[in-house]
Coordinates of C-alpha atoms and ligand atoms in Angstrom, one line a residue:
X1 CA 23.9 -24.1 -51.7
X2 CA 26.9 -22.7 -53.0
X3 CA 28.6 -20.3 -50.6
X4 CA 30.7 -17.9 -51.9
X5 CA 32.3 -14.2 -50.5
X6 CA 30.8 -10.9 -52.4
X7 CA 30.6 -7.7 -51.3
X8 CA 31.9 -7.9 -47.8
X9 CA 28.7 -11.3 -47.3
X10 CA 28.3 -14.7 -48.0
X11 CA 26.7 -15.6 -51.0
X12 CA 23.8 -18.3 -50.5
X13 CA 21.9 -19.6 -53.7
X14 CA 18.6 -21.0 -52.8
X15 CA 16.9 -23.6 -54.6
X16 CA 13.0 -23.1 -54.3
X17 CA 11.1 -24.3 -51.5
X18 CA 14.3 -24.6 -49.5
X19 CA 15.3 -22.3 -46.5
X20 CA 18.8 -20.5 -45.3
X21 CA 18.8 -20.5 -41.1
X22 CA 20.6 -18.5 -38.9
X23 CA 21.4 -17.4 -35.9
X24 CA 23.1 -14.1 -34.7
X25 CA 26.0 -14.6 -32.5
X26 CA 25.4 -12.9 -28.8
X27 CA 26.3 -9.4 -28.9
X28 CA 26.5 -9.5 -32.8
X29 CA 24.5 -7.9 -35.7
X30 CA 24.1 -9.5 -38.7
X31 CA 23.2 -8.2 -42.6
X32 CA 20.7 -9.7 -44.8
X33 CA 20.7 -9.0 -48.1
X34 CA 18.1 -10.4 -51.1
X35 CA 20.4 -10.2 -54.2
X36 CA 18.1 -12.3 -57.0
X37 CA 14.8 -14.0 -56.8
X38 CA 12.1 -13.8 -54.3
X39 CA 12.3 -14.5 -50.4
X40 CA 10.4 -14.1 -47.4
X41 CA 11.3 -13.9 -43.6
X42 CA 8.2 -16.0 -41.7
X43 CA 6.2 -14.9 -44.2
X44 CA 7.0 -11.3 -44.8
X45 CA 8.5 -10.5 -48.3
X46 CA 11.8 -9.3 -48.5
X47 CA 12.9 -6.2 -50.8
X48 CA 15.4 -6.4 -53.0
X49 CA 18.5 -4.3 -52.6
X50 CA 17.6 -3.6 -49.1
X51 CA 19.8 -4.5 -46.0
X52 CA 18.1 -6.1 -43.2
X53 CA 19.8 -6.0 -39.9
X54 CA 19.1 -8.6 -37.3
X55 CA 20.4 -8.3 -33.7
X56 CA 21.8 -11.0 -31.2
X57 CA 20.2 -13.8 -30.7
X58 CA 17.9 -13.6 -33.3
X59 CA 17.2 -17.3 -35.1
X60 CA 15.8 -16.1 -38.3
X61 CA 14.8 -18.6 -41.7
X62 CA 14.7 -17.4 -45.1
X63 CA 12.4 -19.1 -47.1
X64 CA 11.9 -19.2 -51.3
X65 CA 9.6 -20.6 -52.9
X66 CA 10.4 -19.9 -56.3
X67 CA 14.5 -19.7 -56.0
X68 CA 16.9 -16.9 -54.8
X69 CA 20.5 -15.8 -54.0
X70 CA 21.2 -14.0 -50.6
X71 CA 24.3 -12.7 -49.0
X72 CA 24.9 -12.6 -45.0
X73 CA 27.1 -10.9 -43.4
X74 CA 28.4 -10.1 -39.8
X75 CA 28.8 -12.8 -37.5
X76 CA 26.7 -15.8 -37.0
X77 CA 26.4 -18.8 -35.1
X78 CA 24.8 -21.5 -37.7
X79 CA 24.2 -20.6 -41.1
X80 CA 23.3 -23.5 -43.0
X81 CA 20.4 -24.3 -46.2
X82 CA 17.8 -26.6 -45.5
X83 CA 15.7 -28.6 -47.9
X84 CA 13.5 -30.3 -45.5
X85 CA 10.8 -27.4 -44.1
X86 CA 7.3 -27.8 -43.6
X87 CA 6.3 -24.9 -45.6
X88 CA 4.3 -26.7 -48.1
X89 CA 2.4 -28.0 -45.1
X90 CA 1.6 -24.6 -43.3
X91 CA 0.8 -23.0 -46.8
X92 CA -1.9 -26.0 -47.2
X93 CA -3.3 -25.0 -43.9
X94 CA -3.6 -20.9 -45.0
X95 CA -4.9 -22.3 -48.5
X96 CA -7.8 -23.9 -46.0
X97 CA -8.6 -21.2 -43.9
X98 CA -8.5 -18.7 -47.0
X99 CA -11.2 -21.0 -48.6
X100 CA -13.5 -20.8 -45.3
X101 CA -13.0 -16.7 -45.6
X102 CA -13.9 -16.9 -49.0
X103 CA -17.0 -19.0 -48.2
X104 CA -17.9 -16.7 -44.9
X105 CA -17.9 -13.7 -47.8
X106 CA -20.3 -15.6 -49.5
X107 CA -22.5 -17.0 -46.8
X108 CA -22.5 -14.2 -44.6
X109 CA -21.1 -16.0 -42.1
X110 CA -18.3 -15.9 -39.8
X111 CA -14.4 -16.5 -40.9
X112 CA -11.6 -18.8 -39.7
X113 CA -11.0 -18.9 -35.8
X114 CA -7.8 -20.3 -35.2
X115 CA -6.0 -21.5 -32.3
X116 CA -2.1 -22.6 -32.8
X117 CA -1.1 -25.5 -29.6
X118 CA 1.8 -26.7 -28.6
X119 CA 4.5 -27.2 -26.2
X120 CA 6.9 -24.5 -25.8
X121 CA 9.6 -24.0 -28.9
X122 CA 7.6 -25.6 -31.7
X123 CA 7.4 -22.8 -33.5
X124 CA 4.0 -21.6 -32.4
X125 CA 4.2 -17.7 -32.6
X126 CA 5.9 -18.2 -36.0
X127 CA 3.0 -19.6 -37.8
X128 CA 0.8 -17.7 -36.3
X129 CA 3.3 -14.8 -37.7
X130 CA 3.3 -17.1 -41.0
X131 CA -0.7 -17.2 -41.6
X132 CA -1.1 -14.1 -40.6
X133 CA 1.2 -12.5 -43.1
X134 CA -0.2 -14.5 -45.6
X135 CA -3.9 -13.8 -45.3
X136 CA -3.2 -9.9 -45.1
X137 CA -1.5 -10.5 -48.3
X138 CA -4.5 -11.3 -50.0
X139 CA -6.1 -7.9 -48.3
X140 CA -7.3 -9.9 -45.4
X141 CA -7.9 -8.1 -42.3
X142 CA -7.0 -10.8 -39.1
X143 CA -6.8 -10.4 -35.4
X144 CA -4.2 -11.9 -33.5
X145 CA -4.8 -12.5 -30.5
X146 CA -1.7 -13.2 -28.4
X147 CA -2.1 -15.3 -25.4
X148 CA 1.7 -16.1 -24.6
X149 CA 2.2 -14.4 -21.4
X150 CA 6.0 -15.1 -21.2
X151 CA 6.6 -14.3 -24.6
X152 CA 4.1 -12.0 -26.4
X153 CA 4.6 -10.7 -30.1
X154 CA 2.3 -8.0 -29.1
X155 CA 3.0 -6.0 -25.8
X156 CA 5.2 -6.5 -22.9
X157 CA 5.7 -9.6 -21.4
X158 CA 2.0 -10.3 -18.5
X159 CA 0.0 -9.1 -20.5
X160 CA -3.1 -10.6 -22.9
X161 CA -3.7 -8.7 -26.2
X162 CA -5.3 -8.8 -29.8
X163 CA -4.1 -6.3 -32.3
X164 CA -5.9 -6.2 -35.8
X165 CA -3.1 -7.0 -38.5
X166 CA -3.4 -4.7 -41.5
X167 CA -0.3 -5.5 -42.8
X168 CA 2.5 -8.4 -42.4
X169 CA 4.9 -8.1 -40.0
X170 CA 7.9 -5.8 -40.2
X171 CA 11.1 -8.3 -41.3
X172 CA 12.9 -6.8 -38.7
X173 CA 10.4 -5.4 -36.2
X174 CA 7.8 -8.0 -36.0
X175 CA 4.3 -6.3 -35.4
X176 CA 5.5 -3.5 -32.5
X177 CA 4.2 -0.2 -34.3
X178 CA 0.4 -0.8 -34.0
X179 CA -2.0 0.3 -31.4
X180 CA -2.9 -3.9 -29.6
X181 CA -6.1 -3.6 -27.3
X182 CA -3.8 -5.1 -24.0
X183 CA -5.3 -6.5 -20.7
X184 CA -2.9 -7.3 -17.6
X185 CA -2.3 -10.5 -16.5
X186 CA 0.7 -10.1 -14.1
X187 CA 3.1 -13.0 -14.4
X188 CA 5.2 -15.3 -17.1
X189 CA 3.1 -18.1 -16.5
X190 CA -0.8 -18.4 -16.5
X191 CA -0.5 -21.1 -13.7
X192 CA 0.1 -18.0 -11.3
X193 CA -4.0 -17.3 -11.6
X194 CA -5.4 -19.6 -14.4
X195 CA -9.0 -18.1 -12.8
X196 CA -7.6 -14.6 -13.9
X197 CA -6.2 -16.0 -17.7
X198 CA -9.9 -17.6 -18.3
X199 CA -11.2 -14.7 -17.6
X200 CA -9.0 -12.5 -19.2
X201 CA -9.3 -14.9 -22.4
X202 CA -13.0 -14.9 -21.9
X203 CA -12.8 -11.0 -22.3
X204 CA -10.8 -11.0 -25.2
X205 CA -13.0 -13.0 -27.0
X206 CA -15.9 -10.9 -25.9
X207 CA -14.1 -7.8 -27.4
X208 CA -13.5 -9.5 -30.7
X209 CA -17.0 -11.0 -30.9
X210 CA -18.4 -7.4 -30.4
X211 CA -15.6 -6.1 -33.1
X212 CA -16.7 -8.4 -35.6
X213 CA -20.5 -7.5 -35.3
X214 CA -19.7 -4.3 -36.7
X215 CA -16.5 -4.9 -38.9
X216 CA -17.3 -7.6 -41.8
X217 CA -14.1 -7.5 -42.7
X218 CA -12.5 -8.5 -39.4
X219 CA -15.5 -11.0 -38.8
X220 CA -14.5 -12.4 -42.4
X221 CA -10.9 -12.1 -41.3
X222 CA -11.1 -14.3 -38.2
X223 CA -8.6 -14.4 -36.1
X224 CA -5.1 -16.8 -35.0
X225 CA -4.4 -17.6 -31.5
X226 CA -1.5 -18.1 -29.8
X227 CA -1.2 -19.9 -26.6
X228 CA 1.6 -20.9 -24.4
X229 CA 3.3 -23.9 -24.1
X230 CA 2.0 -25.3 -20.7
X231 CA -0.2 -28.3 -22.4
X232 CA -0.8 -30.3 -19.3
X233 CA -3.3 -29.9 -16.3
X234 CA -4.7 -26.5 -15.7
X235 CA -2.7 -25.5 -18.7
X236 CA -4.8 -27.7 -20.9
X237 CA -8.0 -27.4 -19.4
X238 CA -7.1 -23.5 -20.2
X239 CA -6.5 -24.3 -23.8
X240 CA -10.1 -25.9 -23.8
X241 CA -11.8 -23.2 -22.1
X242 CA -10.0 -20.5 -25.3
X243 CA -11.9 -22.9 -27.7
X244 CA -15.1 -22.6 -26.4
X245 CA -14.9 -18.9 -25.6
X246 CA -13.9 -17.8 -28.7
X247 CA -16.0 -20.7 -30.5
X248 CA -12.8 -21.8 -32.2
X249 CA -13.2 -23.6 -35.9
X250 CA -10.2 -24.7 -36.3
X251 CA -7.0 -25.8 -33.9
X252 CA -3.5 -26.3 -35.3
X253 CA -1.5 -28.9 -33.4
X254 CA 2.1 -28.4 -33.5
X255 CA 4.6 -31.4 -32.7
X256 CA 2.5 -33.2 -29.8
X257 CA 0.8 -36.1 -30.7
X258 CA -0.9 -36.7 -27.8
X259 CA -2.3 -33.1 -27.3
X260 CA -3.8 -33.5 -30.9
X261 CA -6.2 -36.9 -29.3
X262 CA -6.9 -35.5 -26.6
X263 CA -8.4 -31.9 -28.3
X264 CA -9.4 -34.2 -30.8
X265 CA -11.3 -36.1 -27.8
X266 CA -12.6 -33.4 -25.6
X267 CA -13.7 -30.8 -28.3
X268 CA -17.2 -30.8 -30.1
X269 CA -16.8 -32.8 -33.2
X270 CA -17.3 -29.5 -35.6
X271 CA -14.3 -28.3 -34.6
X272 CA -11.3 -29.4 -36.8
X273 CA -8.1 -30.5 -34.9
X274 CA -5.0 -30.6 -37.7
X275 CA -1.6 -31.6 -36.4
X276 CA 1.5 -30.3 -37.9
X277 CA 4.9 -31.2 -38.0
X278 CA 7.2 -28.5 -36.2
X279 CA 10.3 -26.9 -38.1
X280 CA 12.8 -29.0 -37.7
X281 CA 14.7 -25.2 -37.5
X282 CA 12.9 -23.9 -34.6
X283 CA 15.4 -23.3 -32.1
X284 CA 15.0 -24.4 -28.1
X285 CA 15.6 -21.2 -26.3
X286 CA 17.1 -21.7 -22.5
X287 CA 15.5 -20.0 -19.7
X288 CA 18.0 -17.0 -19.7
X289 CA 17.5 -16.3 -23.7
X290 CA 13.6 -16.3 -22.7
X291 CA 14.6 -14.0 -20.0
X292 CA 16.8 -11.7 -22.1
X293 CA 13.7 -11.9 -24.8
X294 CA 11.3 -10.4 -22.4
X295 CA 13.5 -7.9 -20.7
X296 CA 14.3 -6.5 -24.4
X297 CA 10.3 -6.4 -25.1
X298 CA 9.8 -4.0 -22.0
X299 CA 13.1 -2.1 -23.2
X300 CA 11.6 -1.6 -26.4
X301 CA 8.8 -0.7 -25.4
X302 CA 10.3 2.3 -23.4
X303 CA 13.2 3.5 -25.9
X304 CA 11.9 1.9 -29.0
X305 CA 13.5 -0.5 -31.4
X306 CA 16.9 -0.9 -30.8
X307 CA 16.8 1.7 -28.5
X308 CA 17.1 4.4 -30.3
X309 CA 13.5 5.6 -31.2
X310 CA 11.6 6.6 -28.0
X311 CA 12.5 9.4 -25.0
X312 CA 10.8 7.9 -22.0
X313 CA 10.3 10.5 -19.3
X314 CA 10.8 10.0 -15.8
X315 CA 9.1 11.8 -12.9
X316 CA 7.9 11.7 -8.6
X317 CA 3.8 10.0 -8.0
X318 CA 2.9 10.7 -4.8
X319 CA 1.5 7.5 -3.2
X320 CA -1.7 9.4 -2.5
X321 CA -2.0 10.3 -6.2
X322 CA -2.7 6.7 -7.0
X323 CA -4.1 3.7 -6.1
X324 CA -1.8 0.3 -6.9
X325 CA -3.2 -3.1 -6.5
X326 CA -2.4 -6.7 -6.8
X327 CA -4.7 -8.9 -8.7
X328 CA -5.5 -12.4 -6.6
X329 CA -4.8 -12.8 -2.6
X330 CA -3.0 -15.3 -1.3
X331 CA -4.7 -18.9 -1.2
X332 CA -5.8 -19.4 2.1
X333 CA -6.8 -23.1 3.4
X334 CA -10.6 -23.1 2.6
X335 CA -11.8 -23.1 6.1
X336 CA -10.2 -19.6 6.6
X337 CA -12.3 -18.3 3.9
X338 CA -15.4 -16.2 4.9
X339 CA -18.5 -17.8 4.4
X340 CA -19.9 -17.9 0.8
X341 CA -16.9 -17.0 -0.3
X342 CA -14.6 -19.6 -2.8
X343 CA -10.8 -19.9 -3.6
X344 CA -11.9 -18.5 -7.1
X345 CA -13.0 -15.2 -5.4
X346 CA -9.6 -14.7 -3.6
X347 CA -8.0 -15.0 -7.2
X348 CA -9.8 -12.1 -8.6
X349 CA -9.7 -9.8 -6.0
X350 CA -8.2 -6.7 -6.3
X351 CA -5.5 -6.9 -3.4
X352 CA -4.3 -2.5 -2.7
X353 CA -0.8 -2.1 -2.2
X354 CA 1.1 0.2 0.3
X355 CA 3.8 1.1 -1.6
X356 CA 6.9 0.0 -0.4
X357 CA 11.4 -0.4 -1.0
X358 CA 10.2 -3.3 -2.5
X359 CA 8.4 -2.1 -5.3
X360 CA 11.1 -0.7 -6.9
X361 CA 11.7 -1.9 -10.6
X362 CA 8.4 -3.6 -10.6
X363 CA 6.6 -3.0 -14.0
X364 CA 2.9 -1.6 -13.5
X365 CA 0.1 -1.2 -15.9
X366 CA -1.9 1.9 -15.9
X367 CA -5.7 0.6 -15.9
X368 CA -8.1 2.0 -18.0
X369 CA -10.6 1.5 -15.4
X370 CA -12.3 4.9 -14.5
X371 CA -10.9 6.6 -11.3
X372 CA -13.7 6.1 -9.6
X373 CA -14.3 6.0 -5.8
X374 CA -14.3 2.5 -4.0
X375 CA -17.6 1.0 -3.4
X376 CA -18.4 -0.9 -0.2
X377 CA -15.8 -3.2 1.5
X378 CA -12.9 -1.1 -0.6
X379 CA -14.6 -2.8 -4.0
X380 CA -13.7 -1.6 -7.2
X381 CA -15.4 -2.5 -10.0
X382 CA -14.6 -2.8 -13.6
X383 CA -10.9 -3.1 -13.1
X384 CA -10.3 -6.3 -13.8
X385 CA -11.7 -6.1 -17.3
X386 CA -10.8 -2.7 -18.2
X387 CA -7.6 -2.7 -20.7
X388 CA -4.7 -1.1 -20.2
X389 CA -3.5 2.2 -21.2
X390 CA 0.5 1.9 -20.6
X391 CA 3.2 1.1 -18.5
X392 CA 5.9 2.1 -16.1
X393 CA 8.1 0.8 -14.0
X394 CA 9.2 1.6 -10.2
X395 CA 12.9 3.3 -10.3
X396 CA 13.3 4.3 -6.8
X397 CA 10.6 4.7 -3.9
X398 CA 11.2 7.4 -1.2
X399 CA 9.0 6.0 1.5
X400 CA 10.0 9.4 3.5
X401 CA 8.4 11.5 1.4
X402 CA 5.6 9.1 0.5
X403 CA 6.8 9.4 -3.5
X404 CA 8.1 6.9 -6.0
X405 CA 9.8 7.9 -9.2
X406 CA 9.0 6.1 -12.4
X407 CA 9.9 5.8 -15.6
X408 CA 7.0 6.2 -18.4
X409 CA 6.7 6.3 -21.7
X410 CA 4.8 9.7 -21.9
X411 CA 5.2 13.0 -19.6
X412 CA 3.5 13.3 -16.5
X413 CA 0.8 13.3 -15.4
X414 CA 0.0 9.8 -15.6
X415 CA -3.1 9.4 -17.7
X416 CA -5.0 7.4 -14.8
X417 CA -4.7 6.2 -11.4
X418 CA -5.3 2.9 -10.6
X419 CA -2.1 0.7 -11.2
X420 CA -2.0 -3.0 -11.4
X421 CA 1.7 -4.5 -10.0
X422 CA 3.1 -6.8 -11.9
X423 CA 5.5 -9.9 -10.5
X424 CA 8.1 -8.7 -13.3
X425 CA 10.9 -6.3 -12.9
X426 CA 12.8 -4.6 -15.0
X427 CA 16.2 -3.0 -14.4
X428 CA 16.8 0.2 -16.8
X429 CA 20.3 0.4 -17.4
X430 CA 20.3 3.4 -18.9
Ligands
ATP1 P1 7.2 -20.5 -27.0 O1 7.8 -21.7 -26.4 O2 7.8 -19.2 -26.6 O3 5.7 -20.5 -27.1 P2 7.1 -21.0 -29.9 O4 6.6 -22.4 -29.9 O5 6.1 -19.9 -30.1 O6 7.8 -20.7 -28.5 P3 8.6 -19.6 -31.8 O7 8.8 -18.4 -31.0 O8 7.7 -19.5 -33.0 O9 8.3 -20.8 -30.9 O10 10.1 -20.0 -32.3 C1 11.2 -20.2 -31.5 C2 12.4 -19.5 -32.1 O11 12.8 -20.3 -33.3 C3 12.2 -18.1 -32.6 O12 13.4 -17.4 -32.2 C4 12.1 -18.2 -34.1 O13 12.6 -17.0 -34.7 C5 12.9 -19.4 -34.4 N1 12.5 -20.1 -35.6 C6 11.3 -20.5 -35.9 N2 11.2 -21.2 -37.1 C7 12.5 -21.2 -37.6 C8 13.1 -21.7 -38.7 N3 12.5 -22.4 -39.7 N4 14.5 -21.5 -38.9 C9 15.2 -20.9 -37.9 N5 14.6 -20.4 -36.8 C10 13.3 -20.5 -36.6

C-alpha cells in the first residue's frame, strides 16, 4: 500500500482481495473517499466520488476485490492494509447458500436458513451484514433475524426482531430506515429470562414460517441469524433450541472450535455445521464501547442518525392512562410456588408496575397487544407475543399528580396502552 497525501486524505492503493482497516478516533469523524477501482464496506458497494463519513468509534474494513485507490481523511486510530482476510472464505459460503436458493427455485422448496455462532467479537453481525448484502445483490429477498439483545443491527438494544432486507445495507447507516417486525425482550443479556428468549425466538420463527407460506420469494430467500455471544450453558442450549425452531439448514461457526463439535454433535445430521475463521480485523470492544454502542442505538432511534433527522416529542401519561408491566417475577424457592405452578410460569408472567421515582429514564415498549380488559386473576393475554409498536423512555415521574412525562418518537397520544419496562435506561442529554 503506498500512502501518499492528496486532497486534504491519505492516499491508500489497494491490491485486490486485500482490505484497508480503520478505526475512528473517539470524538472524531473520519472521510472515506473511493478514488479508482471498485470497493465495498461489509459488503455494501461504495460509490465513486462520494464522501462517506464515519463517526467515533466506528472500526470499519474496506475490502476490493478487483483493486482500488482510496483516500481517508480526519483522524484515525489504526489505519493499516491487510492482505490476510477471510473473504474468499465467507464469499464460498454465500456462493453455497446462493446455489441452495437456486435449487429451492427449482424444487419448490424452501431456501437457506442460516444461523451465524460465536463468541462475542468474532465478527458475527458482520457476516451476517456480509451475506446479506450479497444475496440482495443478486435480487434476493432475505430476512434477518437479529437475535443480539445487547447489540442489535435492527432496533434498540432488548429487543428481538427480523426485518426483510430489500436492499444492502446503507455504508454509513447500516440497515436503520426499514420498518423490522420487533418483540421485547427486556435486558442486554438473554440469561436474564432464557424461558422468555426461547419463546420470543420460537415466535419469531413462527412469524417467518407464516411469511414465507405466502411470499416465495422470502421463502426462496431464507433467512441469516444472528445470535449473541453467550455459547455456554443456557446460552448454548438457547442456540440449540433457534435451530430447531426455525429448522435451521445451515450453521456458520465462527472462531470456536469446540462450539462447532458440539453443534456438530448435538444437531440432526442434515443440518450442515461450517466453521469459519474470524477476521483477524474484528475489533474486541470493552464493556463501555458496548455501552456507548447501545446508548447511541436508542439515541438514534429518537433523533435519528447523527442526531439530526428526527423531532421526538415529549408529553404528561397519566398512570391511569396505561397499564406498565414487567415481564418474569422474581424466582422464588420452589416450595413457595403455588401448587401446579413451575419456575417457568413465574418467568412469563406479566408482573404490573406502580409507577414509581424510580422509573424514570427506563426505556418502555409500547405493546401491540390489544387494550383489552384483564381476564381472571389480573391475566392478560396475548402480550407476551404481540410485537411492538414503539418506544419511550421515562424523563421525570410526578408521583403527586400520578403523571410521568416521556419522551416519544411520535405526538401524543400514545398509540396503545400496555407498556412493557425495560431494565435499560437511557439518559437524554438533550
Ligand atoms: P458481538 O460480540 O456484539 O456479538 P460480533 O461477533 O457480532 O460482536 P461484529 O459486531 O461483527 O462482531 O464486529 C465487531 C466490530 O469489529 C464491529 O465494530 C465491526 O465494524 C468491526 N469489524 C468487523 N470486521 C472488521 C474488519 N475486517 N476490519 C475492521 N473492523 C472490523
Amino acid at each position: 500500500a503506498g500512502a501518499g497525501v492528496g486532497g486534504g486524505g491519505t492516499r491508500f492503493d489497494l491490491e485486490k482481495e486485500t482490505e484497508l482497516r480503520f478505526e475512528v478516533e473517539a470524538g472524531e469523524k473520519v472521510q472515506l473517499e473511493l478514488l479508482t477501482g471498485l470497493a465495498e464496506v461489509f459488503g455494501s458497494e461504495l460509490n465513486r466520488n462520494k464522501k462517506y463519513t464515519f463517526g467515533p468509534g466506528s472500526k470499519i474494513a474496506v475490502f476490493t476485490w478487483q483493486g482500488c485507490s482510496v483516500s481517508l481523511s480526519g483522524k484515525t486510530e489504526v489505519a493499516y492494509v491487510s492482505k490476510d482476510t477471510p473473504m474468499l472464505l465467507y464469499l464460498n459460503a454465500h456462493t453455497a447458500l446462493e446455489q441452495m436458493r437456486r435449487q429451492a427455485e427449482r424444487d419448490n422448496e424452501k431456501g437457506p436458513r442460516v444461523m451465524v455462532v460465536g463468541p462475542t467479537d468474532v465478527g458475527k453481525s458482520t457476516v451476517c451484514r456480509l451475506l446479506l448484502s450479497y444475496a440482495v445483490r443478486l435480487g434476493r429477498r432475505p430476512t434477518l433475524v437479529e437475535l443480539d439483545v445487547g447489540q442489535s443491527g435492527v432496533s434498540v438494544p432488548g429487543t428481538m426482531s427480523a426485518l426483510c432486507i430489500e436492499r444492502p445495507a446503507d455504508v454509513e447507516e447500516g440497515y436503520s430506515v426499514q420498518a423490522p417486525l420487533v418483540y421485547h425482550f427486556g435486558s442486554t443479556t438473554p440469561g436474564t429470562n432464557i424461558k422468555l428468549y426461547n419463546k420470543l425466538t420460537s415466535c419469531l420463527a413462527d412469524v417467518f414460517s407464516q411469511r414465507c407460506e405466502v411470499n416465495r420469494k422470502a421463502s426462496v430467500g431464507g433467512c441469516i441469524i444472528n445470535t449473541c455471544g453467550w455459547v455456554k450453558g443456557s446460552g448454548y442450549q438457547a442456540l440449540v433450541h433457534c435451530a430447531s425452531a426455525f429448522e435451521v439448514d445451515v450453521v456458520l461457526v465462527l472462531d470456536q472450535e469446540r462450539l462447532y463439535n458440539e453443534l456438530k454433535r448435538d444437531l440432526p445430521h442434515f443440518v450442515r455445521v461450517v466453521l469459519l475463521p474470524k477476521s483477524g480485523g474484528v475489533v474486541e470492544r470493552s464493556k463501555d464501547c458496548r455501552r456507548e454502542a447501545r446508548d447511541e442505538k436508542i439515541r438514534e432511534y429518537f433523533y435519528g442518525f447523527r442526531s439530526a433527522s428526527f423531532f421526538p416529542h415529549a408529553f404528561d401519561v397519566r398512570f391511569s392512562d396505561v397499564r406498565i408491566y414487567k415481564i418474569g417475577a422474581p424466582s422464588i424457592p420452589d416450595s413457595c410456588l403455588p401448587l401446579g405452578m413451575s419456575q417457568d410460569d413465574t418467568q412469563l408472567k406479566l408482573v404490573p408496575v406502580t409507577p414509581g421515582r424510580d422509573l424514570t429514564h427506563h426505556v418502555l415498549s409500547v405493546s401491540c397487544a390489544d387494550d383489552g380488559e384483564e381476564g381472571a386473576g389480573g391475566v392478560r393475554r396475548g402480550v407476551l407475543e404481540s410485537p411492538v409498536c414503539g418506544f419511550i423512555v421515562v424523563t421525570n415521574v410526578d408521583t403527586q399528580a400520578q403523571v410521568m412525562t416521556v419522551l416519544s418518537p411520535a405526538p401524543r397520544p400514545l398509540p396503545r396502552h400496555t407498556l412493557l419496562i425495560m431494565d435499560i435506561r437511557f439518559i437524554d442529554l438533550k
